[in-house]
mmCIF file of C-alpha atoms in Angstrom:
data_model
loop_
_atom_site.group_PDB
_atom_site.id
_atom_site.type_symbol
_atom_site.label_atom_id
_atom_site.label_comp_id
_atom_site.label_asym_id
_atom_site.label_seq_id
_atom_site.Cartn_x
_atom_site.Cartn_y
_atom_site.Cartn_z
ATOM 1 C CA MET A 1 -2.593 -33.620 -85.188
ATOM 2 C CA MET A 2 -1.943 -33.647 -88.949
ATOM 3 C CA THR A 3 -5.033 -33.131 -91.154
ATOM 4 C CA PRO A 4 -5.740 -35.877 -93.727
ATOM 5 C CA LYS A 5 -4.602 -35.295 -97.310
ATOM 6 C CA LYS A 6 -7.362 -34.435 -99.716
ATOM 7 C CA THR A 7 -6.809 -35.446 -103.350
ATOM 8 C CA VAL A 8 -8.775 -33.740 -106.104
ATOM 9 C CA LEU A 9 -10.069 -36.504 -108.378
ATOM 10 C CA THR A 10 -12.600 -34.735 -110.599
ATOM 11 C CA VAL A 11 -13.630 -31.289 -111.675
ATOM 12 C CA PHE A 12 -16.765 -31.708 -109.548
ATOM 13 C CA ILE A 13 -14.674 -32.018 -106.432
ATOM 14 C CA VAL A 14 -12.701 -28.952 -107.489
ATOM 15 C CA ALA A 15 -15.957 -27.040 -107.826
ATOM 16 C CA GLY A 16 -17.078 -28.332 -104.463
ATOM 17 C CA LEU A 17 -13.893 -27.138 -102.815
ATOM 18 C CA ILE A 18 -14.327 -23.705 -104.355
ATOM 19 C CA VAL A 19 -17.855 -23.496 -102.989
ATOM 20 C CA LEU A 20 -16.650 -24.647 -99.584
ATOM 21 C CA SER A 21 -13.864 -22.062 -99.612
ATOM 22 C CA LEU A 22 -16.321 -19.292 -100.448
ATOM 23 C CA PHE A 23 -18.615 -20.559 -97.693
ATOM 24 C CA MET A 24 -15.807 -20.501 -95.122
ATOM 25 C CA ASP A 25 -14.705 -17.059 -96.288
ATOM 26 C CA ALA A 26 -18.262 -15.797 -95.850
ATOM 27 C CA ARG A 27 -18.476 -17.255 -92.355
ATOM 28 C CA SER A 28 -15.068 -15.830 -91.548
ATOM 29 C CA HIS A 29 -16.181 -12.394 -92.788
ATOM 30 C CA LYS A 30 -19.309 -12.656 -90.661
ATOM 31 C CA ALA A 31 -17.164 -13.601 -87.675
ATOM 32 C CA ARG A 32 -14.808 -10.661 -88.246
ATOM 33 C CA THR A 33 -17.809 -8.297 -88.421
ATOM 34 C CA GLU A 34 -19.217 -9.847 -85.253
ATOM 35 C CA MET A 35 -15.839 -9.462 -83.557
ATOM 36 C CA ALA A 36 -15.610 -5.787 -84.548
ATOM 37 C CA ASN A 37 -19.186 -5.067 -83.442
ATOM 38 C CA ASN A 38 -18.631 -6.722 -80.081
ATOM 39 C CA SER A 39 -15.073 -5.586 -79.382
ATOM 40 C CA ASP A 40 -16.234 -3.228 -76.631
ATOM 41 C CA LYS A 41 -18.280 -5.910 -74.850
ATOM 42 C CA GLY A 42 -15.391 -8.023 -73.631
ATOM 43 C CA SER A 43 -11.891 -7.502 -72.367
ATOM 44 C CA VAL A 44 -8.626 -9.258 -73.053
ATOM 45 C CA LYS A 45 -5.406 -9.811 -71.173
ATOM 46 C CA THR A 46 -2.082 -9.303 -72.900
ATOM 47 C CA TYR A 47 0.573 -11.983 -72.426
ATOM 48 C CA CYS A 48 4.244 -11.690 -73.300
ATOM 49 C CA ILE A 49 5.589 -14.926 -74.801
ATOM 50 C CA GLY A 50 9.123 -14.888 -76.118
ATOM 51 C CA ARG A 51 9.547 -11.809 -78.320
ATOM 52 C CA TYR A 52 5.808 -11.399 -78.924
ATOM 53 C CA LEU A 53 2.615 -10.173 -77.289
ATOM 54 C CA ILE A 54 -0.736 -11.903 -77.667
ATOM 55 C CA ASP A 55 -4.224 -10.926 -76.458
ATOM 56 C CA ILE A 56 -6.343 -13.650 -74.844
ATOM 57 C CA PRO A 57 -9.948 -13.045 -73.651
ATOM 58 C CA ASP A 58 -10.258 -12.653 -69.891
ATOM 59 C CA ASP A 59 -12.381 -15.773 -69.445
ATOM 60 C CA PHE A 60 -9.379 -17.909 -70.442
ATOM 61 C CA THR A 61 -6.598 -18.673 -67.992
ATOM 62 C CA LEU A 62 -2.943 -19.489 -68.524
ATOM 63 C CA LYS A 63 -2.652 -23.254 -68.092
ATOM 64 C CA GLY A 64 1.110 -23.530 -68.355
ATOM 65 C CA ARG A 65 4.345 -22.333 -69.941
ATOM 66 C CA ASP A 66 7.458 -24.090 -71.166
ATOM 67 C CA ASP A 67 10.360 -21.768 -71.951
ATOM 68 C CA ILE A 68 13.918 -22.465 -73.108
ATOM 69 C CA VAL A 69 16.304 -19.578 -73.815
ATOM 70 C CA ASN A 70 19.347 -20.361 -75.955
ATOM 71 C CA GLY A 71 19.186 -23.963 -74.756
ATOM 72 C CA VAL A 72 18.872 -22.927 -71.101
ATOM 73 C CA GLU A 73 15.843 -23.707 -68.916
ATOM 74 C CA VAL A 74 15.158 -20.865 -66.486
ATOM 75 C CA GLN A 75 12.997 -21.242 -63.390
ATOM 76 C CA LEU A 76 12.069 -18.922 -60.524
ATOM 77 C CA MET A 77 12.910 -20.636 -57.234
ATOM 78 C CA ASP A 78 11.040 -20.632 -53.940
ATOM 79 C CA PRO A 79 13.764 -21.058 -51.291
ATOM 80 C CA ALA A 80 11.334 -20.595 -48.370
ATOM 81 C CA GLN A 81 12.963 -18.483 -45.660
ATOM 82 C CA ASP A 82 16.563 -19.081 -46.668
ATOM 83 C CA ASN A 83 18.290 -16.230 -48.479
ATOM 84 C CA ASP A 84 21.867 -17.508 -48.593
ATOM 85 C CA LEU A 85 22.902 -18.071 -52.206
ATOM 86 C CA GLU A 86 25.445 -20.805 -51.547
ATOM 87 C CA THR A 87 23.130 -22.743 -49.228
ATOM 88 C CA ILE A 88 20.314 -22.639 -51.768
ATOM 89 C CA ALA A 89 22.624 -23.605 -54.629
ATOM 90 C CA ARG A 90 24.103 -26.598 -52.800
ATOM 91 C CA GLN A 91 20.675 -27.815 -51.697
ATOM 92 C CA ASN A 92 19.445 -27.742 -55.299
ATOM 93 C CA GLN A 93 22.256 -29.333 -57.286
ATOM 94 C CA LEU A 94 21.389 -31.498 -60.265
ATOM 95 C CA PRO A 95 21.015 -35.154 -59.311
ATOM 96 C CA VAL A 96 23.485 -37.635 -60.759
ATOM 97 C CA LYS A 97 22.186 -39.254 -63.946
ATOM 98 C CA THR A 98 20.714 -42.685 -63.372
ATOM 99 C CA GLY A 99 23.132 -45.448 -64.308
ATOM 100 C CA LEU A 100 26.018 -43.056 -65.016
ATOM 101 C CA THR A 101 28.993 -41.962 -62.957
ATOM 102 C CA PRO A 102 30.400 -38.451 -63.478
ATOM 103 C CA ILE A 103 33.981 -38.431 -64.741
ATOM 104 C CA ASP A 104 34.515 -34.885 -63.470
ATOM 105 C CA THR A 105 32.770 -32.403 -61.172
ATOM 106 C CA ARG A 106 33.414 -28.677 -61.274
ATOM 107 C CA GLU A 107 32.037 -25.457 -59.840
ATOM 108 C CA HIS A 108 32.343 -21.764 -60.573
ATOM 109 C CA LYS A 109 31.398 -18.935 -58.191
ATOM 110 C CA THR A 110 31.011 -15.196 -58.530
ATOM 111 C CA ARG A 111 29.297 -12.689 -56.272
ATOM 112 C CA ASN A 112 25.738 -13.498 -57.401
ATOM 113 C CA ILE A 113 26.155 -16.739 -59.366
ATOM 114 C CA ILE A 114 27.108 -20.284 -58.406
ATOM 115 C CA ILE A 115 27.488 -22.874 -61.168
ATOM 116 C CA PHE A 116 27.886 -26.631 -60.691
ATOM 117 C CA GLY A 117 28.781 -28.998 -63.506
ATOM 118 C CA ARG A 118 28.999 -32.777 -63.893
ATOM 119 C CA LYS A 119 30.833 -34.307 -66.841
ATOM 120 C CA TYR A 120 29.647 -37.566 -68.394
ATOM 121 C CA ASN A 121 30.927 -39.875 -71.098
ATOM 122 C CA THR A 122 27.630 -41.150 -72.488
ATOM 123 C CA ILE A 123 27.869 -42.885 -75.883
ATOM 124 C CA GLY A 124 31.125 -43.420 -77.723
ATOM 125 C CA ASP A 125 33.188 -40.249 -77.650
ATOM 126 C CA ILE A 126 30.263 -37.943 -76.801
ATOM 127 C CA ILE A 127 31.072 -35.856 -73.751
ATOM 128 C CA SER A 128 28.393 -33.820 -72.002
ATOM 129 C CA TRP A 129 28.397 -31.331 -69.162
ATOM 130 C CA ASP A 130 25.188 -31.168 -67.121
ATOM 131 C CA MET A 131 25.155 -27.674 -65.689
ATOM 132 C CA ARG A 132 23.036 -25.964 -63.062
ATOM 133 C CA ALA A 133 23.434 -22.388 -61.920
ATOM 134 C CA VAL A 134 21.671 -20.512 -59.154
ATOM 135 C CA SER A 135 21.690 -16.730 -59.182
ATOM 136 C CA HIS A 136 20.296 -13.936 -57.017
ATOM 137 C CA ILE A 137 18.575 -11.480 -59.374
ATOM 138 C CA ASP A 138 16.385 -8.490 -58.422
ATOM 139 C CA ASN A 139 15.820 -9.922 -54.916
ATOM 140 C CA HIS A 140 14.748 -13.299 -56.330
ATOM 141 C CA PHE A 141 16.542 -16.609 -56.822
ATOM 142 C CA PHE A 142 16.603 -18.225 -60.259
ATOM 143 C CA GLN A 143 17.749 -21.662 -61.391
ATOM 144 C CA PHE A 144 19.381 -22.193 -64.810
ATOM 145 C CA ASP A 145 19.824 -25.689 -66.328
ATOM 146 C CA TYR A 146 21.927 -26.367 -69.403
ATOM 147 C CA SER A 147 23.379 -29.449 -71.104
ATOM 148 C CA ALA A 148 26.503 -28.827 -73.197
ATOM 149 C CA ILE A 149 27.589 -31.483 -75.696
ATOM 150 C CA ASN A 150 31.292 -31.817 -76.560
ATOM 151 C CA ALA A 151 32.087 -28.479 -74.933
ATOM 152 C CA SER A 152 34.455 -27.557 -72.126
ATOM 153 C CA PHE A 153 33.270 -26.569 -68.660
ATOM 154 C CA GLU A 154 34.581 -23.054 -69.334
ATOM 155 C CA ASP A 155 32.594 -22.706 -72.569
ATOM 156 C CA ALA A 156 29.446 -24.039 -70.916
ATOM 157 C CA THR A 157 29.931 -21.620 -68.031
ATOM 158 C CA ARG A 158 30.292 -18.654 -70.390
ATOM 159 C CA HIS A 159 27.117 -19.713 -72.213
ATOM 160 C CA LEU A 160 25.195 -19.832 -68.929
ATOM 161 C CA GLU A 161 26.560 -16.512 -67.737
ATOM 162 C CA ALA A 162 25.544 -14.850 -71.020
ATOM 163 C CA VAL A 163 21.907 -15.765 -70.246
ATOM 164 C CA ILE A 164 22.097 -15.095 -66.498
ATOM 165 C CA THR A 165 23.519 -11.577 -66.853
ATOM 166 C CA LYS A 166 20.638 -10.643 -69.177
ATOM 167 C CA THR A 167 17.919 -12.056 -66.898
ATOM 168 C CA HIS A 168 15.602 -9.752 -64.957
ATOM 169 C CA TYR A 169 12.677 -10.577 -62.692
ATOM 170 C CA ARG A 170 9.312 -9.875 -64.356
ATOM 171 C CA ALA A 171 6.006 -9.838 -62.504
ATOM 172 C CA GLU A 172 3.135 -11.571 -64.295
ATOM 173 C CA GLY A 173 1.422 -9.133 -66.649
ATOM 174 C CA THR A 174 4.400 -6.770 -66.903
ATOM 175 C CA ILE A 175 5.234 -5.843 -70.498
ATOM 176 C CA PRO A 176 8.894 -4.978 -71.231
ATOM 177 C CA ASP A 177 9.781 -1.832 -73.169
ATOM 178 C CA GLN A 178 12.751 -3.291 -75.036
ATOM 179 C CA ASP A 179 13.577 -6.165 -77.357
ATOM 180 C CA GLY A 180 14.270 -9.519 -75.752
ATOM 181 C CA ALA A 181 12.330 -12.582 -74.635
ATOM 182 C CA CYS A 182 9.640 -13.024 -71.981
ATOM 183 C CA ILE A 183 9.547 -16.239 -70.003
ATOM 184 C CA ALA A 184 7.569 -17.162 -66.905
ATOM 185 C CA ASN A 185 8.521 -14.675 -64.149
ATOM 186 C CA ALA A 186 11.463 -13.224 -66.067
ATOM 187 C CA PHE A 187 12.629 -11.202 -69.047
ATOM 188 C CA ILE A 188 15.826 -11.995 -70.962
ATOM 189 C CA ALA A 189 17.135 -8.702 -72.376
ATOM 190 C CA THR A 190 18.602 -10.128 -75.572
ATOM 191 C CA PRO A 191 17.055 -11.602 -78.734
ATOM 192 C CA PRO A 192 16.780 -15.417 -78.600
ATOM 193 C CA LEU A 193 19.256 -17.635 -80.423
ATOM 194 C CA ALA A 194 18.787 -21.056 -82.010
ATOM 195 C CA GLY A 195 17.743 -23.553 -79.345
ATOM 196 C CA SER A 196 15.105 -21.223 -77.889
ATOM 197 C CA ASP A 197 11.487 -22.296 -77.533
ATOM 198 C CA PHE A 198 8.558 -20.440 -75.961
ATOM 199 C CA THR A 199 5.260 -22.274 -75.487
ATOM 200 C CA ALA A 200 2.061 -21.340 -73.625
ATOM 201 C CA GLY A 201 -1.352 -22.947 -73.251
ATOM 202 C CA PHE A 202 -4.670 -21.344 -72.281
ATOM 203 C CA ASN A 203 -8.044 -22.869 -71.491
ATOM 204 C CA LEU A 204 -11.480 -22.137 -70.063
ATOM 205 C CA PRO A 205 -11.371 -22.779 -66.305
ATOM 206 C CA GLY A 206 -13.834 -25.129 -64.649
ATOM 207 C CA LYS A 207 -14.524 -27.118 -67.817
ATOM 208 C CA ASP A 208 -14.201 -30.909 -67.797
ATOM 209 C CA ILE A 209 -13.869 -31.004 -71.587
ATOM 210 C CA PRO A 210 -10.906 -29.081 -73.005
ATOM 211 C CA TYR A 211 -11.415 -25.926 -74.987
ATOM 212 C CA GLY A 212 -8.177 -24.092 -75.392
ATOM 213 C CA VAL A 213 -5.437 -22.287 -77.253
ATOM 214 C CA SER A 214 -1.752 -23.083 -77.611
ATOM 215 C CA VAL A 215 0.999 -20.873 -79.025
ATOM 216 C CA GLN A 216 4.624 -21.737 -79.744
ATOM 217 C CA PHE A 217 7.592 -19.746 -81.028
ATOM 218 C CA SER A 218 10.628 -21.920 -81.836
ATOM 219 C CA TYR A 219 14.059 -20.814 -83.037
ATOM 220 C CA THR A 220 16.316 -23.184 -84.973
ATOM 221 C CA GLY A 221 19.562 -22.987 -86.883
ATOM 222 C CA GLN A 222 18.060 -24.632 -89.963
ATOM 223 C CA THR A 223 14.749 -23.814 -91.621
ATOM 224 C CA PRO A 224 12.214 -26.394 -90.382
ATOM 225 C CA ALA A 225 9.723 -28.184 -92.606
ATOM 226 C CA MET A 226 6.064 -27.172 -92.566
ATOM 227 C CA ALA A 227 3.850 -29.572 -90.630
ATOM 228 C CA LEU A 228 0.629 -28.540 -92.366
ATOM 229 C CA ASP A 229 -0.137 -30.145 -95.710
ATOM 230 C CA LYS A 230 0.023 -27.388 -98.348
ATOM 231 C CA SER A 231 -2.893 -28.922 -100.232
ATOM 232 C CA ASP A 232 -5.113 -28.497 -97.187
ATOM 233 C CA VAL A 233 -4.505 -24.866 -96.206
ATOM 234 C CA ARG A 234 -4.991 -21.310 -97.285
ATOM 235 C CA GLU A 235 -2.485 -18.477 -96.989
ATOM 236 C CA ARG A 236 -2.763 -15.628 -94.527
ATOM 237 C CA PRO A 237 -0.408 -12.696 -93.768
ATOM 238 C CA PHE A 238 1.073 -12.963 -90.291
ATOM 239 C CA LEU A 239 3.947 -10.979 -88.706
ATOM 240 C CA GLY A 240 5.366 -10.088 -92.103
ATOM 241 C CA MET A 241 5.274 -13.739 -93.163
ATOM 242 C CA THR A 242 2.921 -15.754 -95.343
ATOM 243 C CA ALA A 243 1.347 -18.188 -92.904
ATOM 244 C CA HIS A 244 -0.542 -21.381 -93.695
ATOM 245 C CA GLU A 245 -3.927 -21.644 -92.025
ATOM 246 C CA SER A 246 -6.246 -24.628 -91.637
ATOM 247 C CA LEU A 247 -9.836 -24.062 -90.510
ATOM 248 C CA GLU A 248 -11.672 -27.259 -89.817
ATOM 249 C CA GLU A 249 -14.871 -28.266 -88.043
ATOM 250 C CA VAL A 250 -14.632 -32.000 -87.337
ATOM 251 C CA THR A 251 -17.651 -34.244 -86.769
ATOM 252 C CA ASN A 252 -17.945 -36.889 -84.068
ATOM 253 C CA ASP A 253 -17.165 -39.754 -86.439
ATOM 254 C CA HIS A 254 -13.787 -38.245 -87.317
ATOM 255 C CA ALA A 255 -10.753 -40.139 -86.034
ATOM 256 C CA ARG A 256 -9.416 -37.077 -84.240
ATOM 257 C CA ASP A 257 -10.785 -35.950 -80.870
ATOM 258 C CA SER A 258 -11.148 -32.255 -81.655
ATOM 259 C CA ALA A 259 -14.495 -31.004 -82.902
ATOM 260 C CA THR A 260 -13.039 -27.614 -83.831
ATOM 261 C CA PHE A 261 -9.421 -27.390 -84.803
ATOM 262 C CA PHE A 262 -7.860 -24.235 -86.228
ATOM 263 C CA TRP A 263 -4.138 -24.187 -86.940
ATOM 264 C CA LEU A 264 -1.857 -21.415 -88.170
ATOM 265 C CA GLU A 265 1.762 -22.170 -89.033
ATOM 266 C CA ALA A 266 4.406 -19.696 -90.181
ATOM 267 C CA ILE A 267 8.129 -19.966 -90.844
ATOM 268 C CA LYS A 268 10.670 -17.149 -91.186
ATOM 269 C CA GLN A 269 13.940 -17.982 -92.890
ATOM 270 C CA PRO A 270 17.158 -17.462 -90.901
ATOM 271 C CA SER A 271 19.162 -14.293 -91.514
ATOM 272 C CA ALA A 272 22.680 -13.181 -90.691
ATOM 273 C CA ASN A 273 21.535 -11.932 -87.295
ATOM 274 C CA MET A 274 18.615 -14.186 -86.394
ATOM 275 C CA PRO A 275 17.866 -17.924 -86.482
ATOM 276 C CA ALA A 276 14.849 -19.391 -88.247
ATOM 277 C CA LEU A 277 11.496 -18.770 -86.539
ATOM 278 C CA HIS A 278 8.731 -21.408 -86.514
ATOM 279 C CA VAL A 279 5.312 -20.312 -85.207
ATOM 280 C CA ASN A 280 2.431 -22.636 -84.337
ATOM 281 C CA LEU A 281 -0.898 -21.244 -83.137
ATOM 282 C CA GLN A 282 -3.831 -23.583 -82.468
ATOM 283 C CA LEU A 283 -7.431 -23.480 -81.244
ATOM 284 C CA PHE A 284 -9.115 -26.739 -80.315
ATOM 285 C CA LYS A 285 -12.093 -28.209 -78.493
ATOM 286 C CA GLN A 286 -13.232 -31.791 -77.995
ATOM 287 C CA ASN A 287 -16.271 -33.377 -79.586
ATOM 288 C CA ASP A 288 -18.509 -33.285 -76.535
ATOM 289 C CA PHE A 289 -18.012 -29.588 -75.899
ATOM 290 C CA PRO A 290 -21.312 -27.812 -76.702
ATOM 291 C CA ASN A 291 -21.775 -26.525 -80.244
ATOM 292 C CA SER A 292 -24.548 -24.182 -79.157
ATOM 293 C CA GLU A 293 -24.098 -20.545 -78.152
ATOM 294 C CA PRO A 294 -21.610 -19.191 -77.439
ATOM 295 C CA TYR A 295 -19.501 -21.973 -78.994
ATOM 296 C CA THR A 296 -20.762 -21.853 -82.564
ATOM 297 C CA LEU A 297 -18.386 -21.956 -85.511
ATOM 298 C CA GLU A 298 -18.885 -18.202 -85.969
ATOM 299 C CA ARG A 299 -17.908 -17.618 -82.338
ATOM 300 C CA ASN A 300 -14.842 -19.848 -82.743
ATOM 301 C CA LEU A 301 -13.798 -17.998 -85.906
ATOM 302 C CA ALA A 302 -14.229 -14.635 -84.186
ATOM 303 C CA PHE A 303 -12.186 -15.820 -81.233
ATOM 304 C CA TRP A 304 -9.546 -17.240 -83.567
ATOM 305 C CA ASN A 305 -9.233 -14.027 -85.574
ATOM 306 C CA THR A 306 -8.996 -11.974 -82.382
ATOM 307 C CA ILE A 307 -6.005 -14.027 -81.280
ATOM 308 C CA VAL A 308 -4.224 -14.231 -84.643
ATOM 309 C CA GLU A 309 -4.538 -10.513 -85.349
ATOM 310 C CA SER A 310 -3.354 -9.536 -81.863
ATOM 311 C CA VAL A 311 0.098 -11.139 -82.151
ATOM 312 C CA ARG A 312 2.792 -8.467 -82.460
ATOM 313 C CA PRO A 313 6.419 -7.923 -81.452
ATOM 314 C CA ILE A 314 7.186 -6.482 -78.027
ATOM 315 C CA THR A 315 8.715 -3.464 -79.743
ATOM 316 C CA GLU A 316 5.360 -2.575 -81.391
ATOM 317 C CA GLN A 317 3.279 -2.192 -78.251
#
């Protein structure tokens, strides 16, 4: 999804780019005015994704989420009529890895948590523990999966328990009143560490041709590299950062499938208390999606600005 590099060869091209930039700024200003004038004509739904809130127009639906908290995948379980923790945990153990034989199997039990672990010797001296925990939280059962590399079972267990003890059930649409991280059906009452990733996708329902939005907040120990080409973007303030933004309307003869493709990327450097944050926000639609009302470039820009400007931390609601 990288945009092609554009090399300035002559002063005429430079002038052309300036004109194009002014043109896009004018259209963007028109879109912002249109958005402000029509703000009372539509409604939005607020979603909590990781540590942030985002407003998405009501005609879009949540297509899917993919959440990892401190390296742990958390999932709400549906154990049918059974409400016995140990029965549910034993029925849902991790399967043995294909082609590998565990060199150790362990388990750890407390009142509301059961953890199973399988130890593997994979490549060379690399040892891994595949861990799965099941816990009864707020009258719901949750499953926690974690893979620990070159760590002991005890260390992996403590890592899992640190996430489990901070997990609370969260009904869809509920907005927490404290710092932490929202995932599907749950809230983790602690700021995310490196190895956390929160992704959500939205689209128009009932459409054969995709028109949608994706948002991703990733946390890493090291500062990641920007994916967007700096020569092909403009800067925009975003969450206290200087984001790079690409606004592009692609024609049918373009190699990429998207007819409209807006991309905002921002990176926050790591600090003593927080890992690096990498944000990717995208709006896209395929070539065959109608370019007539209400899917004009102005409408897309207005929609884009609505989304970008709505992103804010949970603590600022």
